[in-house]
Short mmCIF file of C-alpha atoms in Angstrom, two decimals:
data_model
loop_
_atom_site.label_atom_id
_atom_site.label_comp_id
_atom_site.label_asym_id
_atom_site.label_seq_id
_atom_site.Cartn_x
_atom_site.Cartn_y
_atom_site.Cartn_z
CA UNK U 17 -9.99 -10.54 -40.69
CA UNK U 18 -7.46 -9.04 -38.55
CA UNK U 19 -6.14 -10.21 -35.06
CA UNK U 20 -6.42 -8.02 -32.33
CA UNK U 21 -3.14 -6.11 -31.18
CA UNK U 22 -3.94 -7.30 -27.75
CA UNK U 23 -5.33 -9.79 -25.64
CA UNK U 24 -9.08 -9.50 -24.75
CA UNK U 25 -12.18 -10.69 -23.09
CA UNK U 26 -15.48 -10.45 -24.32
CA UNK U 27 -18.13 -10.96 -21.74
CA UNK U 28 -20.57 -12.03 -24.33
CA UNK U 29 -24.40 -11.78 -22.80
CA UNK U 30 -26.73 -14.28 -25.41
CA UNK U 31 -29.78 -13.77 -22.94
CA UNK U 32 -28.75 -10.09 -22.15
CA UNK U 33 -29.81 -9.34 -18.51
CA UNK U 34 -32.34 -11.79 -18.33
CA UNK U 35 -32.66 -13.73 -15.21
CA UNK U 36 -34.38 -16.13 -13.19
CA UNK U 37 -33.62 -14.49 -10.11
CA UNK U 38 -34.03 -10.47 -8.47
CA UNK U 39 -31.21 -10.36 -6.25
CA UNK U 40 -31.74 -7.07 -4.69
CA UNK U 41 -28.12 -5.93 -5.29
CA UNK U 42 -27.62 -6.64 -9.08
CA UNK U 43 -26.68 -3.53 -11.09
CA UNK U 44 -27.31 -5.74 -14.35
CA UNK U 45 -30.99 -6.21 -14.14
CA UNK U 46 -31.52 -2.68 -15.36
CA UNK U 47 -29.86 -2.88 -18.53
CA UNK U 48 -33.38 -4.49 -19.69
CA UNK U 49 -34.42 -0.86 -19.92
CA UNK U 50 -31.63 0.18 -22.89
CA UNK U 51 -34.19 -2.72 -25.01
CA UNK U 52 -37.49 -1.62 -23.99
CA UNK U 53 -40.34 -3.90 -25.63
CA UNK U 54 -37.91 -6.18 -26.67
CA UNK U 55 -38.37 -9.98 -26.16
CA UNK U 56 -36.97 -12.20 -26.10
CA UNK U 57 -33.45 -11.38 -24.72
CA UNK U 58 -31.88 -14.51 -26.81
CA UNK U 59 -28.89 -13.94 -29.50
CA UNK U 60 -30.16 -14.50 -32.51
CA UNK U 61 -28.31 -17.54 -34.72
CA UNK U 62 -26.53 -15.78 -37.28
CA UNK U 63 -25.28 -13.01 -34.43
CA UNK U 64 -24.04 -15.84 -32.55
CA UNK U 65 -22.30 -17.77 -35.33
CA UNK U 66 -21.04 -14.08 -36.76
CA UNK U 67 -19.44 -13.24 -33.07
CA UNK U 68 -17.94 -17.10 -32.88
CA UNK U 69 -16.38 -17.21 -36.24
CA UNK U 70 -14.72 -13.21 -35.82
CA UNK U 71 -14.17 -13.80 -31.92
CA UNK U 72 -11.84 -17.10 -33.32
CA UNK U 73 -10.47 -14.74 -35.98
CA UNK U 74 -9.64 -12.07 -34.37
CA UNK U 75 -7.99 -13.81 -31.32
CA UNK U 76 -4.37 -13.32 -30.60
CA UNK U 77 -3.31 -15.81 -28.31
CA UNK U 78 -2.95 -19.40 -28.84
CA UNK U 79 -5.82 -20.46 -26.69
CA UNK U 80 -9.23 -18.90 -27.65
CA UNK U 81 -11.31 -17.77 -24.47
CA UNK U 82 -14.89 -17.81 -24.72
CA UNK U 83 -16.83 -15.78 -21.40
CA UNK U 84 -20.22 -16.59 -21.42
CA UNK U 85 -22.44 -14.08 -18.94
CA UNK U 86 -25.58 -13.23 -18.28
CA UNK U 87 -28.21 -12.36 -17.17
CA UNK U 88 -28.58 -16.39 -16.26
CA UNK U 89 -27.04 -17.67 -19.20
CA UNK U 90 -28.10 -21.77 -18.20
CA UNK U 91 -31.94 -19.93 -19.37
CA UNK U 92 -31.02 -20.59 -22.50
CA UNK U 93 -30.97 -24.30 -22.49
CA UNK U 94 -28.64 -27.00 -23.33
CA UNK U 95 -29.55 -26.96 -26.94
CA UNK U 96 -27.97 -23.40 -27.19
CA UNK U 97 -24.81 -24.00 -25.95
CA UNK U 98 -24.57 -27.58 -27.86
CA UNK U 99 -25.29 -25.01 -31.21
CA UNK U 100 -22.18 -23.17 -29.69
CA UNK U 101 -19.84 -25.99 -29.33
CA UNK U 102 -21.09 -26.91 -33.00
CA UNK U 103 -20.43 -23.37 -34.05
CA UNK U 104 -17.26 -23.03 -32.43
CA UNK U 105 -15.90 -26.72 -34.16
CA UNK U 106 -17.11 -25.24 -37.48
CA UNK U 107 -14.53 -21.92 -37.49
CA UNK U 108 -11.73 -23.70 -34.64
CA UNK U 109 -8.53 -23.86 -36.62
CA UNK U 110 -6.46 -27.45 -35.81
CA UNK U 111 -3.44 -25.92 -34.01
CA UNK U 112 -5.32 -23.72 -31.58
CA UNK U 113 -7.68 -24.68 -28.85
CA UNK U 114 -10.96 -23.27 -27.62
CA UNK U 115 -12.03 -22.67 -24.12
CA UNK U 116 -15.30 -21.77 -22.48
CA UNK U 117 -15.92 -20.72 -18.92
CA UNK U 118 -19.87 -19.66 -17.94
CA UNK U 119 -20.61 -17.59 -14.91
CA UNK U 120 -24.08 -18.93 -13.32
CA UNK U 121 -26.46 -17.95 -9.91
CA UNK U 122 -26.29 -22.60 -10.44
CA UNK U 123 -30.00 -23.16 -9.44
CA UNK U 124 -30.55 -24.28 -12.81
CA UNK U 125 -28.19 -26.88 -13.13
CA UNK U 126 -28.89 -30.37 -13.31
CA UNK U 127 -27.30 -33.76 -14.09
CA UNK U 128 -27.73 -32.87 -17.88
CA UNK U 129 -26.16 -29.56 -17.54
CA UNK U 130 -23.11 -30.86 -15.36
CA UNK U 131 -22.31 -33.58 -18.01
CA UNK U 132 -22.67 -31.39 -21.32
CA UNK U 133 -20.30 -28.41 -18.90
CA UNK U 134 -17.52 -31.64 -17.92
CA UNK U 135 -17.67 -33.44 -21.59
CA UNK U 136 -17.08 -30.04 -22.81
CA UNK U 137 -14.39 -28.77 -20.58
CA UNK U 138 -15.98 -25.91 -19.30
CA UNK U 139 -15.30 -23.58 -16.37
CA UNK U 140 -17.86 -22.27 -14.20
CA UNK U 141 -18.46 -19.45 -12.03
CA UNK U 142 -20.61 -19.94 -9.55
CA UNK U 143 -22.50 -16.86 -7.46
CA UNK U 144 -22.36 -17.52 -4.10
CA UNK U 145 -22.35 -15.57 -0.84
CA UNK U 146 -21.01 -17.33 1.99
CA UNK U 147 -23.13 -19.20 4.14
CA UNK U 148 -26.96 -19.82 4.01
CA UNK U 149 -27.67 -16.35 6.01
CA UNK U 150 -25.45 -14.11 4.11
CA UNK U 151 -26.37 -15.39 0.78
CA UNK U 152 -30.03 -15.27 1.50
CA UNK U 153 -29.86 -11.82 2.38
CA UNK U 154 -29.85 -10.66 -0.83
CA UNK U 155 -30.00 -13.79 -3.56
CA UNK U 156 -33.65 -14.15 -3.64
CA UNK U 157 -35.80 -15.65 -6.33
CA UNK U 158 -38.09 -13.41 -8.26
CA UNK U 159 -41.22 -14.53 -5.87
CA UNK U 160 -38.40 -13.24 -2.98
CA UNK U 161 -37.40 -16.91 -2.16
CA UNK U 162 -34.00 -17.61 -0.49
CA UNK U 163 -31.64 -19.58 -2.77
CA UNK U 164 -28.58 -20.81 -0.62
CA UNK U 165 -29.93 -24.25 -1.09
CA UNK U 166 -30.20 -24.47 -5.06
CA UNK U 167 -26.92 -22.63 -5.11
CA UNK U 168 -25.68 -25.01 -3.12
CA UNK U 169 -27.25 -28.21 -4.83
CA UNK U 170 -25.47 -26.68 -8.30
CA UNK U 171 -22.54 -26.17 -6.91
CA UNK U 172 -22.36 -29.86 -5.42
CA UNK U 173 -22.98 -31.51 -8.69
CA UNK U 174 -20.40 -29.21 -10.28
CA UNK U 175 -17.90 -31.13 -7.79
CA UNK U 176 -19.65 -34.76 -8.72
CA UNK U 177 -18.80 -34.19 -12.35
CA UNK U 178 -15.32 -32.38 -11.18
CA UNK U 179 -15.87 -29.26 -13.36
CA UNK U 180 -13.70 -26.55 -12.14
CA UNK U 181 -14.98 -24.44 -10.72
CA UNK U 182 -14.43 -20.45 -9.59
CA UNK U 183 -17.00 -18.78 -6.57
CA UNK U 184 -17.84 -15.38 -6.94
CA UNK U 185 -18.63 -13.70 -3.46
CA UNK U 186 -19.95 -10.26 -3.93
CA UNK U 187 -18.84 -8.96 -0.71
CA UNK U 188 -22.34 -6.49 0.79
CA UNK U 189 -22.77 -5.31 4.43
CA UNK U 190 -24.63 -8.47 5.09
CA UNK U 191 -21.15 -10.72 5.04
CA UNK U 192 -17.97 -7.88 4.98
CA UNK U 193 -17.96 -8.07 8.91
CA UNK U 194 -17.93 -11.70 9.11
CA UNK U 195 -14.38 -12.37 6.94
CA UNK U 196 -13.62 -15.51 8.82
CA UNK U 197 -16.86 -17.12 8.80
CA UNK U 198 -16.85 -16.84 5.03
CA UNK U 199 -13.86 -17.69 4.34
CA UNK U 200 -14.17 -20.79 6.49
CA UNK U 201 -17.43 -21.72 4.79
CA UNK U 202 -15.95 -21.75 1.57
CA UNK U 203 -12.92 -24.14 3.37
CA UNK U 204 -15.54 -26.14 4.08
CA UNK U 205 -16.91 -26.75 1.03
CA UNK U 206 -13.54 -27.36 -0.53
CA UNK U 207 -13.76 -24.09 -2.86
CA UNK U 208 -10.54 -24.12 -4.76
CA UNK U 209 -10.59 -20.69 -6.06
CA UNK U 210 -11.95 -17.97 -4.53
CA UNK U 211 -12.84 -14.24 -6.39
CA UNK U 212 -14.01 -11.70 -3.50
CA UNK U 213 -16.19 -8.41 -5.27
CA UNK U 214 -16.78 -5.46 -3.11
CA UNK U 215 -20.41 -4.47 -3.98
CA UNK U 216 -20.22 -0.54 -4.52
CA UNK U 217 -23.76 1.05 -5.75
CA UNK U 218 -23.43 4.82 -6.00
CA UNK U 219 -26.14 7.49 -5.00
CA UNK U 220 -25.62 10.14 -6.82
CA UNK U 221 -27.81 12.31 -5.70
CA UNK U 222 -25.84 12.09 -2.19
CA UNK U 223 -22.71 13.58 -3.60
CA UNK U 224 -20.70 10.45 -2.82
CA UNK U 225 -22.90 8.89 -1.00
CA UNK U 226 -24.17 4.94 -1.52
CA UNK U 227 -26.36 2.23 -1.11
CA UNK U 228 -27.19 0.50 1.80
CA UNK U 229 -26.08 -2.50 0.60
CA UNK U 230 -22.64 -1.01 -0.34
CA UNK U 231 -19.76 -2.59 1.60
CA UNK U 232 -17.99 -0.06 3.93
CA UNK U 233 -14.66 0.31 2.42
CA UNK U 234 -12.84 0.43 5.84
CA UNK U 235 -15.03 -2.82 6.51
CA UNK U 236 -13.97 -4.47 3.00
CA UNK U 237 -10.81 -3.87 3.77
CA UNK U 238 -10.56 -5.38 7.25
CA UNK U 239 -12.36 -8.29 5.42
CA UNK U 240 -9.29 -8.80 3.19
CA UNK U 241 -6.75 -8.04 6.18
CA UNK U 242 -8.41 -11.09 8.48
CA UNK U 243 -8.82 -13.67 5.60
CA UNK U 244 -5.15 -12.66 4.01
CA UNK U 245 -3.66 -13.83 7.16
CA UNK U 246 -5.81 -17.39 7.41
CA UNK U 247 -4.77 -17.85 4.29
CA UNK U 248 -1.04 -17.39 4.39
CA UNK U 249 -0.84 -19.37 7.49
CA UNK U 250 -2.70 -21.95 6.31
CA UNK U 251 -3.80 -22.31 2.91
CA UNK U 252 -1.09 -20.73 0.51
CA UNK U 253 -1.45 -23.82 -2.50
CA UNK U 254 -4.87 -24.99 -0.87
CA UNK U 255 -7.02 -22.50 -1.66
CA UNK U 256 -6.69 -19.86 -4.65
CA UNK U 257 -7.94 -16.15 -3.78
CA UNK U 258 -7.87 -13.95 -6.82
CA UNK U 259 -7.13 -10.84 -5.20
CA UNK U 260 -4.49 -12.43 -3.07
CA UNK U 261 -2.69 -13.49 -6.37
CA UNK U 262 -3.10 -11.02 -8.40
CA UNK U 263 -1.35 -9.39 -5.46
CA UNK U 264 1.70 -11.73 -5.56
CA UNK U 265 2.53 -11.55 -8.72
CA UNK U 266 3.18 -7.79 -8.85
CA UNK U 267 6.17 -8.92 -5.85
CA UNK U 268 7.38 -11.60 -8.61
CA UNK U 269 7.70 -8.83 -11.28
CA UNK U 270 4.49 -10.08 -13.58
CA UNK U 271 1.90 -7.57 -15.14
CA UNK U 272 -1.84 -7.01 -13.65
CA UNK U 273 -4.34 -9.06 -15.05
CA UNK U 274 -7.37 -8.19 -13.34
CA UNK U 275 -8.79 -5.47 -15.20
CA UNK U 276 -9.02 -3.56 -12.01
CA UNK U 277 -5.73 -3.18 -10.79
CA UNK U 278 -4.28 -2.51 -14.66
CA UNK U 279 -3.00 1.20 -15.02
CA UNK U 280 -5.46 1.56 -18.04
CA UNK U 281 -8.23 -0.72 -19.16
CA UNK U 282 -10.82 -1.44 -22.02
CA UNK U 283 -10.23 -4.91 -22.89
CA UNK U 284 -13.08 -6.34 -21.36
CA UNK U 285 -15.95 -5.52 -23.49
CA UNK U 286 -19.41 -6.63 -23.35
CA UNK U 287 -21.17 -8.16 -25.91
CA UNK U 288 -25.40 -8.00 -25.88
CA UNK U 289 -27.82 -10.61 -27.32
CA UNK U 290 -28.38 -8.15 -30.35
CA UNK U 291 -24.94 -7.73 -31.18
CA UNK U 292 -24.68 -4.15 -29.30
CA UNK U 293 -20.75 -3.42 -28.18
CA UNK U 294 -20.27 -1.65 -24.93
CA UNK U 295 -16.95 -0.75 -23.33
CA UNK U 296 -17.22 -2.71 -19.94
CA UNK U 297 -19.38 -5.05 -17.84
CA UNK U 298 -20.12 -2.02 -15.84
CA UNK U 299 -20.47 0.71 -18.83
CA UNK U 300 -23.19 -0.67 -20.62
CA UNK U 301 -25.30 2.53 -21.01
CA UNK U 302 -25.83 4.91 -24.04
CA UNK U 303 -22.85 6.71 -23.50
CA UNK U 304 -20.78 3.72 -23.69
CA UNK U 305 -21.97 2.07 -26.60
CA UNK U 306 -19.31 1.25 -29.10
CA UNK U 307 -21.30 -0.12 -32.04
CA UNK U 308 -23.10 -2.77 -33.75
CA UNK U 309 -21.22 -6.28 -34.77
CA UNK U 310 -24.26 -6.21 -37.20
CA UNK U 311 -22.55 -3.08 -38.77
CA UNK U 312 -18.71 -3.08 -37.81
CA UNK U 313 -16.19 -5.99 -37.21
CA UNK U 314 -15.40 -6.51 -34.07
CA UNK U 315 -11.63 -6.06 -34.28
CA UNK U 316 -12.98 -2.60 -34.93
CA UNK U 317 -14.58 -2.19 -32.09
CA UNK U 318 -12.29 -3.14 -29.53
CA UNK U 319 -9.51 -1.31 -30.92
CA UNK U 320 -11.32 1.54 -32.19
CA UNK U 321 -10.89 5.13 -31.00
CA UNK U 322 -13.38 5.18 -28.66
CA UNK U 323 -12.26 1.96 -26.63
CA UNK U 324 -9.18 3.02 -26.71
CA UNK U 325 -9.31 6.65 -24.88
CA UNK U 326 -11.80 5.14 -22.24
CA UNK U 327 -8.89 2.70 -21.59
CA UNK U 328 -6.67 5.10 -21.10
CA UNK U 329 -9.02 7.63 -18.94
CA UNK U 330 -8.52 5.49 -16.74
CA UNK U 331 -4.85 6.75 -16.21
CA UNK U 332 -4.92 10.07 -17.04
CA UNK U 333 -8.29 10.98 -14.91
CA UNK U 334 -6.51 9.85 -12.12
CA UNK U 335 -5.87 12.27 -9.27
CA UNK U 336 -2.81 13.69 -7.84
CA UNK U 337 -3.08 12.19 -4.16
CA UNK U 338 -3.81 9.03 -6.02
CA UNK U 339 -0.64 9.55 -8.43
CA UNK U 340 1.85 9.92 -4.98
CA UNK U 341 0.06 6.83 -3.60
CA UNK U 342 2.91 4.71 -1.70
CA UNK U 343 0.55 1.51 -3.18
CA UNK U 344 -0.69 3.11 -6.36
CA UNK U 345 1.10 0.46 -8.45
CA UNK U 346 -0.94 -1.91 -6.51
CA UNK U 347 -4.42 -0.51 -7.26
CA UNK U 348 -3.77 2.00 -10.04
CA UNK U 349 -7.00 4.00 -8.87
CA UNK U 350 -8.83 0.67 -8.91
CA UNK U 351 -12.09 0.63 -11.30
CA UNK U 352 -12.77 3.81 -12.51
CA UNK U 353 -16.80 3.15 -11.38
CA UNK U 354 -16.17 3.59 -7.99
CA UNK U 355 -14.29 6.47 -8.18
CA UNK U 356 -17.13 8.48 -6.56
CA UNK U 357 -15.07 10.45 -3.48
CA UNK U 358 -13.28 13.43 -3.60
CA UNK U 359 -9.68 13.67 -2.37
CA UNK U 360 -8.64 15.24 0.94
CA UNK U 361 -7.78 18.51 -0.91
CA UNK U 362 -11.12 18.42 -3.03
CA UNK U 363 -10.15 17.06 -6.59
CA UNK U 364 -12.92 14.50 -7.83
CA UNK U 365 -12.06 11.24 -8.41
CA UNK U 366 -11.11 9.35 -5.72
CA UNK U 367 -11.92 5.66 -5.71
CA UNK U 368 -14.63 4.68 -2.73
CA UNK U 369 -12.70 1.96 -1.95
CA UNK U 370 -9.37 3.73 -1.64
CA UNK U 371 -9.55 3.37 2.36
CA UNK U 372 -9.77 -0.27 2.48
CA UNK U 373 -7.43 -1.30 -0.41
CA UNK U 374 -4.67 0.86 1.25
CA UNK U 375 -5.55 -0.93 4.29
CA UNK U 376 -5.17 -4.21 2.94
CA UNK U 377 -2.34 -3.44 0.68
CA UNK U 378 -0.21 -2.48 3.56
CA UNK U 379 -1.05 -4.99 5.56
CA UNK U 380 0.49 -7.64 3.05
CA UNK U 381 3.35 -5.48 2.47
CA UNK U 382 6.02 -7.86 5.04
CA UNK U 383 4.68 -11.14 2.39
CA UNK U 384 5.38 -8.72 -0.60
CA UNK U 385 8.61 -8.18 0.54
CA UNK U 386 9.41 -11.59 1.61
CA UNK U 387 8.05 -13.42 -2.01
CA UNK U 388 10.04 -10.29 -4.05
CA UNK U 389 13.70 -11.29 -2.81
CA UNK U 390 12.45 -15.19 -4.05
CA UNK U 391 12.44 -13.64 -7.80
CA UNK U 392 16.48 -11.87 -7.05
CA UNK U 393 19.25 -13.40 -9.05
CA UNK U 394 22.00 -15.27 -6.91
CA UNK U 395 24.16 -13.49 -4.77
CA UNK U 396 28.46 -14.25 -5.82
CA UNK U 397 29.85 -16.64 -4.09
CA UNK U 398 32.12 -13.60 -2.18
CA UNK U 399 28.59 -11.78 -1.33
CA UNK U 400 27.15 -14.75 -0.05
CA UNK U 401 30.31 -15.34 2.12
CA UNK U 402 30.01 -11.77 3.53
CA UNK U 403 26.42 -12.29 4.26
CA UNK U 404 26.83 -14.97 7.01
CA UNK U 405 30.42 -15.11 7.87
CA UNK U 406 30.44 -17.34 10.88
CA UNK U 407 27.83 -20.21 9.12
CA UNK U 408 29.78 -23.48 9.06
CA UNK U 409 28.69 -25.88 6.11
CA UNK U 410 27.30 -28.05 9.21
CA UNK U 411 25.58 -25.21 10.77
CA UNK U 412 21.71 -24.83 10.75
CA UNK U 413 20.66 -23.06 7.55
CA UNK U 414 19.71 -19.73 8.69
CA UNK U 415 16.31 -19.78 6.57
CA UNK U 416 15.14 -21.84 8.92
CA UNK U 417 14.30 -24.97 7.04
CA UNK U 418 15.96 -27.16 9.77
CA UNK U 419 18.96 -28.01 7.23
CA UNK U 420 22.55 -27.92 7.21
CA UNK U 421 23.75 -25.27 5.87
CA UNK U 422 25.40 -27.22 2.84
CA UNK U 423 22.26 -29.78 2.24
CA UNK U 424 20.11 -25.78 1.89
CA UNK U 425 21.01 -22.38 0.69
CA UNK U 426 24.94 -22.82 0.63
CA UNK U 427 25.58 -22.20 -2.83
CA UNK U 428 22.27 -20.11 -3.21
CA UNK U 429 21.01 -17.02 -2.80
CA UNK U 430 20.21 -16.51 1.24
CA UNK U 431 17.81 -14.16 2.48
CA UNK U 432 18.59 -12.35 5.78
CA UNK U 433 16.82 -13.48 9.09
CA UNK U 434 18.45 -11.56 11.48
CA UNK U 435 17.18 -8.37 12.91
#
């Protein structure tokens, strides 16, 4: 089978939307409707050792990323996911190396589950909120039963076994005026890595309008401003903020990788327990469906006609006040499911959370600036002369590092300090 022209990630969904939970904000839930009559929402074994072996194929990096979603993927049981690992052995070839991260709600896990997840080397998502008031608000258990605690208990043993671990906080109206109380919860808990997701749920029939659980995007934007500045005061190398880096490394010259922020998209399919394709995590409607693994190889699917002109829709659907954006290669018109507004001179498209991403993207623009002239080659030794003519080797280094001139940037590339 052929590789793949491109890297990818397949969220692959074994137990399709399945859960053991109703939060009251989850746009997934639904997507038990496209299967109606249909249980039980488990992969089948010869789907799941088809995808494995052609997922390994078709891979064209060195290290082979498996995403496993849900639904509540831990429903499943350990004895599924020791048949993938088994699976996965079967097809690995010996110079490349498999990886597998699950995203999990956590109230499921145990001791069991946390030493099968460390022997194996997996990475875990966990879903969680903030603290016990925000997250409650909405993570409830079917029976409408707060959750902070189980999350919490999960999360916890996760830490015991040291499995790495990445929070997910869907940011709602609930916790998106309360940036620093979050943020500081998660400091408190020693998060390491940190992925904030605006909740957006559109109401169509409002022309624009949304949910009331939809995150003002003024609000979401403050949100970022307040925690961006904890964070590079305090906890730059501490504490890893996904939005916050994928920032920084457009200043250091390095490609988008959040799917998001990319000028076009379409390589992160989805991947249903019955071997259904669909373009994206957020796509996965009629419209949308690419095919049947059953039917097509998957290196088909991804690259195949369809994929690839709702990738680049992305681009070319964007509008012209997004187009003379000063940030647009910052955002890029940001995920093309929010794009629900209308521009100020009436062209459709405009992303909902245009407001607050400009807001926070200009805020960081001083850092930007600052970490870009780290990535500039070194000045000459004449320019660097010219650039701070009276600085004696034995002077203070004007970077401000407390050095002597000669013991810092003398002989390296100096940024400016004055005015």
């Amino acid at each position: 089978m052929a590789m793949a022209s491109r890297p990818y990630q397949i969220f692959a969904k074994p137990i399709g939307s399945f859960c053991n939970l109703r939060c009251d904000y989850c746009y997934y839930l639904k997507k038990q409707n496209l299967y109606p009559g249909e249980t039980p929402f488990r992969m089948p074994d010869d789907i799941l050792e088809e995808y494995i072996r052609q997922h390994i194929e078709t891979c064209p990096e060195p290290v082979i990323r498996f995403a496993w979603h849900g639904g509540e993927p831990t429903l499943l049981g350990l004895d599924y996911f020791h048949r993938v690992i088994e699976l996965q052995r079967k097809y690995q070839p010996s110079h490349r190396q498999i990886l597998n991260g699950i995203q999990t709600n956590g109230t499921l896990l145990d001791e069991g589950w946390c030493r099968f997840l460390a022997a194996e080397g997996f990475g875990v998502g966990l879903s969680l909120d903030g603290p016990q008031e925000m997250h409650d608000s909405h993570r409830l258990t079917r029976g409408g039963q707060p959750t902070h605690s189980q999350a919490m208990r999960g999360y916890e043993l996760l830490r015991k076994h040291r499995i790495p671990c990445d929070i997910l906080c869907v940011v709602h109206t609930q916790n998106a005026h309360h940036p620093r109380e979050v943020y500081r919860f998660f400091k408190h808990i020693k998060a390491a890595h940190i992925g904030f997701l605006p909740f957006v749920e559109p109401r169509p029939e409002l022309d624009g309008g949304v949910s009331s659980y939809t995150v003002p995007s003024e609000a979401f934007g403050d949100f970022l401003c307040t925690i961006f500045d904890e964070w590079t005061s305090q906890d730059i190398g501490k504490v890893r903020i996904q939005i916050f880096e994928e920032t920084a490394a457009t200043a250091l010259g390095q490609e988008h990788a959040l799917c998001i922020f990319k000028k076009t998209c379409g390589d992160a399919p989805v991947l249903e327990h019955n071997g259904d394709f669909f373009a994206c995590d957020h796509f996965v409607d009629k419209k949308h469906l690419l095919g049947n693994m059953r039917e097509t190889p998957m290196v088909d699917l991804i690259e195949g006609q369809s994929q690839r002109a709702f990738g680049q829709a992305k681009w070319d659907s964007l509008p012209r006040h997004c187009r003379e954006c000063e940030v647009l290669p910052l955002c890029n018109g940001a995920c093309p499911k929010d794009r629900i507004l209308r521009t100020p001179d009436g062209e459709a498209g405009l992303n909902y959370l245009c407001a607050g991403y400009k807001r926070f993207f200009t805020h960081c623009r001083p850092f930007l600036t600052e970490l870009s002239a780290l990535r500039q080659p070194p000045l000459p030794a004449a320019s660097r002369t010219q650039a701070h003519p009276r600085i004696g080797r034995n002077d203070f280094c004007p970077c401000g590092s407390g050095k002597k001139y000669k013991k810092c940037c003398m002989g390296k590339s100096v940024t400016r300090t004055e005015g």
